[in-house]
PDB file of N, CA and C in Angstrom:
ATOM      1  N   MET C   1      -5.423 -10.296   7.307  1.00 88.00           N
ATOM      2  CA  MET C   1      -5.782 -11.801   6.200  1.00 88.00           C
ATOM      3  C   MET C   1      -7.283 -12.206   6.391  1.00 88.00           C
ATOM      4  N   ARG C   2      -7.887 -12.511   5.273  1.00 93.00           N
ATOM      5  CA  ARG C   2      -9.349 -12.791   5.135  1.00 93.00           C
ATOM      6  C   ARG C   2      -9.364 -14.202   4.322  1.00 93.00           C
ATOM      7  N   ILE C   3     -10.214 -15.245   4.729  1.00 95.00           N
ATOM      8  CA  ILE C   3     -10.129 -16.756   4.260  1.00 95.00           C
ATOM      9  C   ILE C   3     -10.951 -17.061   3.945  1.00 95.00           C
ATOM     10  N   THR C   4     -11.925 -17.156   2.907  1.00 95.00           N
ATOM     11  CA  THR C   4     -13.270 -17.686   2.667  1.00 95.00           C
ATOM     12  C   THR C   4     -13.058 -19.009   2.849  1.00 95.00           C
ATOM     13  N   CYS C   5     -13.889 -19.778   3.868  1.00 96.00           N
ATOM     14  CA  CYS C   5     -14.188 -21.076   3.962  1.00 96.00           C
ATOM     15  C   CYS C   5     -14.853 -21.319   2.805  1.00 96.00           C
ATOM     16  N   PRO C   6     -15.033 -22.621   2.537  1.00 95.00           N
ATOM     17  CA  PRO C   6     -16.126 -22.847   1.252  1.00 95.00           C
ATOM     18  C   PRO C   6     -17.629 -23.299   2.091  1.00 95.00           C
ATOM     19  N   LEU C   7     -17.693 -23.551   3.464  1.00 95.00           N
ATOM     20  CA  LEU C   7     -18.752 -24.089   4.066  1.00 95.00           C
ATOM     21  C   LEU C   7     -19.196 -22.683   4.566  1.00 95.00           C
ATOM     22  N   CYS C   8     -18.345 -21.722   5.808  1.00 95.00           N
ATOM     23  CA  CYS C   8     -18.774 -20.854   6.325  1.00 95.00           C
ATOM     24  C   CYS C   8     -18.877 -19.859   5.694  1.00 95.00           C
ATOM     25  N   GLY C   9     -18.111 -18.843   4.709  1.00 96.00           N
ATOM     26  CA  GLY C   9     -17.976 -17.966   4.280  1.00 96.00           C
ATOM     27  C   GLY C   9     -16.509 -16.943   4.509  1.00 96.00           C
ATOM     28  N   GLU C  10     -16.327 -15.685   4.388  1.00 96.00           N
ATOM     29  CA  GLU C  10     -14.999 -15.248   4.463  1.00 96.00           C
ATOM     30  C   GLU C  10     -15.129 -15.071   6.404  1.00 96.00           C
ATOM     31  N   ARG C  11     -13.948 -15.649   6.434  1.00 96.00           N
ATOM     32  CA  ARG C  11     -13.574 -15.082   8.258  1.00 96.00           C
ATOM     33  C   ARG C  11     -12.102 -14.680   8.413  1.00 96.00           C
ATOM     34  N   ASP C  12     -11.736 -14.300   9.343  1.00 95.00           N
ATOM     35  CA  ASP C  12     -10.464 -13.390   9.793  1.00 95.00           C
ATOM     36  C   ASP C  12      -9.337 -14.997   9.477  1.00 95.00           C
ATOM     37  N   ARG C  13      -8.363 -14.336   9.562  1.00 94.00           N
ATOM     38  CA  ARG C  13      -7.227 -15.502   8.923  1.00 94.00           C
ATOM     39  C   ARG C  13      -7.254 -16.178  10.722  1.00 94.00           C
ATOM     40  N   ARG C  14      -7.347 -15.203  12.009  1.00 95.00           N
ATOM     41  CA  ARG C  14      -7.539 -16.383  13.436  1.00 95.00           C
ATOM     42  C   ARG C  14      -8.306 -17.022  13.294  1.00 95.00           C
ATOM     43  N   GLU C  15      -9.067 -17.367  12.724  1.00 96.00           N
ATOM     44  CA  GLU C  15     -10.104 -18.786  13.030  1.00 96.00           C
ATOM     45  C   GLU C  15      -9.727 -19.505  12.168  1.00 96.00           C
ATOM     46  N   PHE C  16      -8.518 -19.900  11.681  1.00 96.00           N
ATOM     47  CA  PHE C  16      -7.590 -21.053  11.108  1.00 96.00           C
ATOM     48  C   PHE C  16      -6.753 -21.276  11.755  1.00 96.00           C
ATOM     49  N   TYR C  17      -6.171 -22.554  11.567  1.00 95.00           N
ATOM     50  CA  TYR C  17      -4.708 -23.107  11.958  1.00 95.00           C
ATOM     51  C   TYR C  17      -4.347 -23.544  10.523  1.00 95.00           C
ATOM     52  N   TYR C  18      -3.175 -22.893  10.756  1.00 92.00           N
ATOM     53  CA  TYR C  18      -1.858 -23.437   9.018  1.00 92.00           C
ATOM     54  C   TYR C  18      -1.570 -24.809   9.336  1.00 92.00           C
ATOM     55  N   LEU C  19      -1.728 -25.468   8.670  1.00 88.00           N
ATOM     56  CA  LEU C  19      -1.403 -27.051   8.887  1.00 88.00           C
ATOM     57  C   LEU C  19       0.318 -27.343   8.006  1.00 88.00           C
ATOM     58  N   GLY C  20       0.559 -26.718   7.496  1.00 84.00           N
ATOM     59  CA  GLY C  20       1.600 -26.407   6.467  1.00 84.00           C
ATOM     60  C   GLY C  20       0.971 -26.885   4.493  1.00 84.00           C
ATOM     61  N   ALA C  21       2.360 -27.102   3.705  1.00 83.00           N
ATOM     62  CA  ALA C  21       2.140 -27.189   2.394  1.00 83.00           C
ATOM     63  C   ALA C  21       1.414 -28.415   2.217  1.00 83.00           C
ATOM     64  N   LYS C  22       0.678 -28.028   0.997  1.00 85.00           N
ATOM     65  CA  LYS C  22      -0.147 -29.337   0.405  1.00 85.00           C
ATOM     66  C   LYS C  22       0.422 -30.394  -0.235  1.00 85.00           C
ATOM     67  N   ASP C  23       1.783 -30.256  -0.266  1.00 78.00           N
ATOM     68  CA  ASP C  23       2.190 -32.082   0.000  1.00 78.00           C
ATOM     69  C   ASP C  23       1.915 -32.395   0.872  1.00 78.00           C
ATOM     70  N   TYR C  24       2.024 -32.105   2.505  1.00 77.00           N
ATOM     71  CA  TYR C  24       1.938 -32.721   3.453  1.00 77.00           C
ATOM     72  C   TYR C  24       1.165 -34.017   3.167  1.00 77.00           C
ATOM     73  N   LEU C  25       0.062 -33.862   2.463  1.00 79.00           N
ATOM     74  CA  LEU C  25      -1.103 -34.956   1.778  1.00 79.00           C
ATOM     75  C   LEU C  25      -0.724 -36.035   1.038  1.00 79.00           C
ATOM     76  N   ASN C  26       1.061 -35.768   1.065  1.00 80.00           N
ATOM     77  CA  ASN C  26       1.444 -37.167  -0.237  1.00 80.00           C
ATOM     78  C   ASN C  26       2.709 -37.776   0.522  1.00 80.00           C
ATOM     79  N   ARG C  27       2.033 -38.358   2.195  1.00 83.00           N
ATOM     80  CA  ARG C  27       3.099 -38.999   2.574  1.00 83.00           C
ATOM     81  C   ARG C  27       3.737 -40.314   2.131  1.00 83.00           C
ATOM     82  N   PRO C  28       5.027 -40.861   1.721  1.00 87.00           N
ATOM     83  CA  PRO C  28       5.424 -41.567   1.253  1.00 87.00           C
ATOM     84  C   PRO C  28       4.905 -42.977   1.679  1.00 87.00           C
ATOM     85  N   GLU C  29       5.253 -44.217   1.316  1.00 86.00           N
ATOM     86  CA  GLU C  29       5.217 -45.528   1.633  1.00 86.00           C
ATOM     87  C   GLU C  29       6.012 -45.723   2.768  1.00 86.00           C
ATOM     88  N   GLU C  30       5.594 -46.563   3.750  1.00 86.00           N
ATOM     89  CA  GLU C  30       6.103 -46.860   5.046  1.00 86.00           C
ATOM     90  C   GLU C  30       7.195 -47.959   4.329  1.00 86.00           C
ATOM     91  N   GLY C  31       9.065 -47.598   5.292  1.00 87.00           N
ATOM     92  CA  GLY C  31       9.547 -48.042   5.230  1.00 87.00           C
ATOM     93  C   GLY C  31      10.764 -47.284   4.229  1.00 87.00           C
ATOM     94  N   ASP C  32      10.502 -46.475   3.414  1.00 88.00           N
ATOM     95  CA  ASP C  32      11.294 -45.860   2.614  1.00 88.00           C
ATOM     96  C   ASP C  32      11.701 -44.583   3.418  1.00 88.00           C
ATOM     97  N   THR C  33      12.809 -44.826   4.199  1.00 91.00           N
ATOM     98  CA  THR C  33      13.339 -43.999   4.755  1.00 91.00           C
ATOM     99  C   THR C  33      13.982 -42.845   4.347  1.00 91.00           C
ATOM    100  N   GLU C  34      14.371 -42.952   3.231  1.00 91.00           N
ATOM    101  CA  GLU C  34      14.621 -41.527   2.262  1.00 91.00           C
ATOM    102  C   GLU C  34      14.059 -40.739   2.035  1.00 91.00           C
ATOM    103  N   ALA C  35      13.123 -41.210   1.407  1.00 89.00           N
ATOM    104  CA  ALA C  35      11.587 -40.474   1.182  1.00 89.00           C
ATOM    105  C   ALA C  35      11.134 -39.712   2.036  1.00 89.00           C
ATOM    106  N   MET C  36      11.121 -40.584   3.454  1.00 89.00           N
ATOM    107  CA  MET C  36      10.217 -39.827   4.480  1.00 89.00           C
ATOM    108  C   MET C  36      11.258 -38.776   5.069  1.00 89.00           C
ATOM    109  N   HIS C  37      12.685 -38.999   5.051  1.00 90.00           N
ATOM    110  CA  HIS C  37      13.500 -37.392   5.674  1.00 90.00           C
ATOM    111  C   HIS C  37      13.140 -36.299   4.588  1.00 90.00           C
ATOM    112  N   ARG C  38      12.929 -36.716   3.357  1.00 85.00           N
ATOM    113  CA  ARG C  38      12.508 -35.567   2.247  1.00 85.00           C
ATOM    114  C   ARG C  38      11.232 -34.799   2.632  1.00 85.00           C
ATOM    115  N   TYR C  39      10.672 -35.872   2.884  1.00 83.00           N
ATOM    116  CA  TYR C  39       9.080 -35.916   3.250  1.00 83.00           C
ATOM    117  C   TYR C  39       8.967 -34.837   4.451  1.00 83.00           C
ATOM    118  N   LEU C  40       9.677 -35.252   5.373  1.00 83.00           N
ATOM    119  CA  LEU C  40       9.633 -34.599   6.736  1.00 83.00           C
ATOM    120  C   LEU C  40      10.279 -33.327   6.903  1.00 83.00           C
ATOM    121  N   HIS C  41      11.701 -33.228   6.204  1.00 86.00           N
ATOM    122  CA  HIS C  41      12.913 -31.898   6.478  1.00 86.00           C
ATOM    123  C   HIS C  41      13.410 -31.473   5.665  1.00 86.00           C
ATOM    124  N   ILE C  42      13.202 -32.107   4.101  1.00 83.00           N
ATOM    125  CA  ILE C  42      13.726 -31.209   2.772  1.00 83.00           C
ATOM    126  C   ILE C  42      12.441 -30.455   2.260  1.00 83.00           C
ATOM    127  N   ARG C  43      12.109 -29.126   2.959  1.00 76.00           N
ATOM    128  CA  ARG C  43      11.124 -28.456   2.214  1.00 76.00           C
ATOM    129  C   ARG C  43      11.485 -27.106   1.628  1.00 76.00           C
ATOM    130  N   SER C  44      10.964 -26.646   0.360  1.00 76.00           N
ATOM    131  CA  SER C  44      11.199 -25.377  -0.214  1.00 76.00           C
ATOM    132  C   SER C  44      10.507 -24.329   0.443  1.00 76.00           C
ATOM    133  N   ASN C  45      11.194 -23.290   0.193  1.00 76.00           N
ATOM    134  CA  ASN C  45      10.409 -22.071   0.730  1.00 76.00           C
ATOM    135  C   ASN C  45      10.335 -21.352  -0.209  1.00 76.00           C
ATOM    136  N   PRO C  46       9.432 -20.934  -1.308  1.00 77.00           N
ATOM    137  CA  PRO C  46       8.852 -20.212  -2.171  1.00 77.00           C
ATOM    138  C   PRO C  46       8.411 -18.713  -1.781  1.00 77.00           C
ATOM    139  N   THR C  47       8.764 -18.195  -2.583  1.00 82.00           N
ATOM    140  CA  THR C  47       8.619 -16.749  -2.217  1.00 82.00           C
ATOM    141  C   THR C  47       7.141 -16.019  -3.225  1.00 82.00           C
ATOM    142  N   GLN C  48       6.675 -16.803  -3.614  1.00 89.00           N
ATOM    143  CA  GLN C  48       5.404 -16.066  -4.693  1.00 89.00           C
ATOM    144  C   GLN C  48       3.986 -17.103  -4.450  1.00 89.00           C
ATOM    145  N   VAL C  49       3.572 -17.603  -5.089  1.00 93.00           N
ATOM    146  CA  VAL C  49       2.395 -18.725  -5.214  1.00 93.00           C
ATOM    147  C   VAL C  49       2.738 -19.840  -4.195  1.00 93.00           C
ATOM    148  N   THR C  50       1.822 -20.651  -3.204  1.00 91.00           N
ATOM    149  CA  THR C  50       1.738 -21.746  -2.828  1.00 91.00           C
ATOM    150  C   THR C  50       0.482 -22.490  -2.332  1.00 91.00           C
ATOM    151  N   GLN C  51       0.544 -23.277  -2.229  1.00 92.00           N
ATOM    152  CA  GLN C  51      -0.709 -23.903  -1.745  1.00 92.00           C
ATOM    153  C   GLN C  51      -0.643 -25.013  -0.270  1.00 92.00           C
ATOM    154  N   ASP C  52      -1.272 -23.989   0.432  1.00 93.00           N
ATOM    155  CA  ASP C  52      -0.946 -24.793   1.825  1.00 93.00           C
ATOM    156  C   ASP C  52      -2.209 -25.107   2.162  1.00 93.00           C
ATOM    157  N   LEU C  53      -1.989 -25.865   3.624  1.00 94.00           N
ATOM    158  CA  LEU C  53      -3.713 -26.625   4.176  1.00 94.00           C
ATOM    159  C   LEU C  53      -3.612 -25.637   5.318  1.00 94.00           C
ATOM    160  N   TRP C  54      -4.896 -25.579   5.400  1.00 95.00           N
ATOM    161  CA  TRP C  54      -5.750 -25.288   6.825  1.00 95.00           C
ATOM    162  C   TRP C  54      -6.414 -25.495   7.164  1.00 95.00           C
ATOM    163  N   GLN C  55      -7.181 -25.492   8.651  1.00 96.00           N
ATOM    164  CA  GLN C  55      -8.181 -26.144   9.324  1.00 96.00           C
ATOM    165  C   GLN C  55      -9.330 -24.495   9.620  1.00 96.00           C
ATOM    166  N   HIS C  56     -10.507 -24.550   9.821  1.00 96.00           N
ATOM    167  CA  HIS C  56     -10.778 -23.647  10.076  1.00 96.00           C
ATOM    168  C   HIS C  56     -11.261 -24.402  11.308  1.00 96.00           C
ATOM    169  N   GLU C  57     -10.560 -24.151  11.902  1.00 94.00           N
ATOM    170  CA  GLU C  57     -10.692 -24.759  13.532  1.00 94.00           C
ATOM    171  C   GLU C  57     -11.433 -24.003  14.635  1.00 94.00           C
ATOM    172  N   ALA C  58     -12.076 -22.673  14.138  1.00 93.00           N
ATOM    173  CA  ALA C  58     -12.904 -22.003  15.026  1.00 93.00           C
ATOM    174  C   ALA C  58     -14.185 -21.986  14.222  1.00 93.00           C
ATOM    175  N   GLY C  59     -14.255 -22.682  13.648  1.00 91.00           N
ATOM    176  CA  GLY C  59     -15.697 -23.040  12.946  1.00 91.00           C
ATOM    177  C   GLY C  59     -16.069 -24.353  12.456  1.00 91.00           C
ATOM    178  N   CYS C  60     -15.991 -24.806  11.523  1.00 94.00           N
ATOM    179  CA  CYS C  60     -16.756 -25.882  10.467  1.00 94.00           C
ATOM    180  C   CYS C  60     -15.523 -27.139  11.087  1.00 94.00           C
ATOM    181  N   SER C  61     -14.452 -27.121  11.185  1.00 94.00           N
ATOM    182  CA  SER C  61     -13.270 -27.782  11.477  1.00 94.00           C
ATOM    183  C   SER C  61     -12.490 -28.327  10.116  1.00 94.00           C
ATOM    184  N   ALA C  62     -13.350 -27.787   8.787  1.00 95.00           N
ATOM    185  CA  ALA C  62     -12.773 -28.241   7.456  1.00 95.00           C
ATOM    186  C   ALA C  62     -11.491 -28.250   7.346  1.00 95.00           C
ATOM    187  N   TRP C  63     -10.758 -29.026   6.656  1.00 94.00           N
ATOM    188  CA  TRP C  63      -9.829 -28.941   6.546  1.00 94.00           C
ATOM    189  C   TRP C  63      -9.650 -28.154   4.789  1.00 94.00           C
ATOM    190  N   ILE C  64      -8.899 -27.057   4.540  1.00 96.00           N
ATOM    191  CA  ILE C  64      -9.063 -26.612   3.193  1.00 96.00           C
ATOM    192  C   ILE C  64      -7.719 -26.244   2.859  1.00 96.00           C
ATOM    193  N   GLU C  65      -7.998 -26.387   0.860  1.00 95.00           N
ATOM    194  CA  GLU C  65      -6.398 -25.888   0.571  1.00 95.00           C
ATOM    195  C   GLU C  65      -6.592 -24.310   0.015  1.00 95.00           C
ATOM    196  N   VAL C  66      -5.508 -23.530   0.798  1.00 96.00           N
ATOM    197  CA  VAL C  66      -5.462 -22.086   0.499  1.00 96.00           C
ATOM    198  C   VAL C  66      -4.373 -21.975  -0.820  1.00 96.00           C
ATOM    199  N   GLU C  67      -4.485 -21.752  -1.730  1.00 96.00           N
ATOM    200  CA  GLU C  67      -3.757 -20.976  -2.802  1.00 96.00           C
ATOM    201  C   GLU C  67      -3.376 -19.290  -2.331  1.00 96.00           C
ATOM    202  N   ARG C  68      -2.300 -19.401  -2.287  1.00 94.00           N
ATOM    203  CA  ARG C  68      -1.966 -17.849  -1.834  1.00 94.00           C
ATOM    204  C   ARG C  68      -0.721 -17.306  -2.379  1.00 94.00           C
ATOM    205  N   ASN C  69      -0.393 -15.837  -2.169  1.00 93.00           N
ATOM    206  CA  ASN C  69       1.138 -15.766  -2.541  1.00 93.00           C
ATOM    207  C   ASN C  69       1.408 -15.074  -1.567  1.00 93.00           C
ATOM    208  N   VAL C  70       2.357 -15.623  -0.835  1.00 88.00           N
ATOM    209  CA  VAL C  70       2.829 -15.120   0.096  1.00 88.00           C
ATOM    210  C   VAL C  70       3.674 -13.992   0.182  1.00 88.00           C
ATOM    211  N   THR C  71       3.802 -13.156  -0.460  1.00 90.00           N
ATOM    212  CA  THR C  71       4.628 -12.008  -0.478  1.00 90.00           C
ATOM    213  C   THR C  71       3.583 -10.722  -0.409  1.00 90.00           C
ATOM    214  N   THR C  72       2.378 -10.562  -1.033  1.00 90.00           N
ATOM    215  CA  THR C  72       1.409  -9.926  -1.097  1.00 90.00           C
ATOM    216  C   THR C  72      -0.132 -10.390   0.213  1.00 90.00           C
ATOM    217  N   HIS C  73       0.217 -12.069   0.251  1.00 87.00           N
ATOM    218  CA  HIS C  73      -1.119 -12.545   0.770  1.00 87.00           C
ATOM    219  C   HIS C  73      -2.105 -12.655   0.420  1.00 87.00           C
ATOM    220  N   GLU C  74      -2.591 -12.137  -0.730  1.00 93.00           N
ATOM    221  CA  GLU C  74      -3.540 -12.542  -1.441  1.00 93.00           C
ATOM    222  C   GLU C  74      -3.905 -14.109  -1.834  1.00 93.00           C
ATOM    223  N   ILE C  75      -5.098 -14.073  -1.358  1.00 95.00           N
ATOM    224  CA  ILE C  75      -5.777 -15.134  -1.605  1.00 95.00           C
ATOM    225  C   ILE C  75      -6.234 -15.660  -2.834  1.00 95.00           C
ATOM    226  N   LEU C  76      -5.673 -16.264  -3.816  1.00 96.00           N
ATOM    227  CA  LEU C  76      -6.076 -16.963  -5.047  1.00 96.00           C
ATOM    228  C   LEU C  76      -7.092 -17.724  -5.374  1.00 96.00           C
ATOM    229  N   SER C  77      -7.071 -18.804  -4.466  1.00 96.00           N
ATOM    230  CA  SER C  77      -8.499 -19.894  -4.278  1.00 96.00           C
ATOM    231  C   SER C  77      -8.380 -20.616  -3.279  1.00 96.00           C
ATOM    232  N   VAL C  78      -9.820 -20.910  -2.888  1.00 96.00           N
ATOM    233  CA  VAL C  78      -9.773 -21.966  -1.452  1.00 96.00           C
ATOM    234  C   VAL C  78     -10.926 -23.284  -1.718  1.00 96.00           C
ATOM    235  N   LYS C  79     -10.328 -23.768  -1.449  1.00 95.00           N
ATOM    236  CA  LYS C  79     -11.350 -25.380  -1.721  1.00 95.00           C
ATOM    237  C   LYS C  79     -10.906 -26.560  -0.719  1.00 95.00           C
ATOM    238  N   LEU C  80     -12.159 -27.212  -0.493  1.00 95.00           N
ATOM    239  CA  LEU C  80     -11.881 -28.254   0.256  1.00 95.00           C
ATOM    240  C   LEU C  80     -11.001 -29.323   0.160  1.00 95.00           C
ATOM    241  N   VAL C  81     -10.141 -29.630   0.991  1.00 91.00           N
ATOM    242  CA  VAL C  81      -8.993 -30.539   0.397  1.00 91.00           C
ATOM    243  C   VAL C  81      -9.989 -31.906  -0.112  1.00 91.00           C
ATOM    244  N   ASN C  82     -10.931 -33.023   0.337  1.00 85.00           N
ATOM    245  CA  ASN C  82     -11.461 -33.464  -0.116  1.00 85.00           C
ATOM    246  C   ASN C  82     -11.952 -33.118  -1.905  1.00 85.00           C
ATOM    247  N   GLU C  83     -12.204 -32.091  -2.400  1.00 74.00           N
ATOM    248  CA  GLU C  83     -12.639 -31.215  -3.469  1.00 74.00           C
ATOM    249  C   GLU C  83     -11.233 -30.972  -4.183  1.00 74.00           C
ATOM    250  N   ALA C  84     -10.167 -31.168  -3.836  1.00 56.00           N
ATOM    251  CA  ALA C  84      -8.706 -31.062  -4.535  1.00 56.00           C
ATOM    252  C   ALA C  84      -8.158 -31.753  -4.547  1.00 56.00           C
ATOM    253  N   ALA C  85      -8.452 -33.102  -4.280  1.00 54.00           N
ATOM    254  CA  ALA C  85      -7.446 -34.783  -4.516  1.00 54.00           C
ATOM    255  C   ALA C  85      -7.625 -34.522  -5.824  1.00 54.00           C
ATOM    256  N   PRO C  86      -6.353 -35.493  -6.496  1.00 54.00           N
ATOM    257  CA  PRO C  86      -6.569 -35.464  -7.560  1.00 54.00           C
ATOM    258  C   PRO C  86      -7.364 -36.877  -7.836  1.00 54.00           C
TER     259      PRO C  86
END
């Protein structure tokens, strides 16, 4: 699988470190134990398109959001995390 880093260009997947689903960016408020439990332990397991966080560990160290089809490994879009924020 090849991932195009917005800063470094196309690279092999082995240069990147998978950090998890994009919703890890939405950490719940401290003190809400039920929300924290869902955040840490109750995860969906989609079979089509996902939005994931990756870090270009062997390159520029940027955090990127990768939208991909987990069934076919097709990369649909890649953007820097700070550009993807709402």
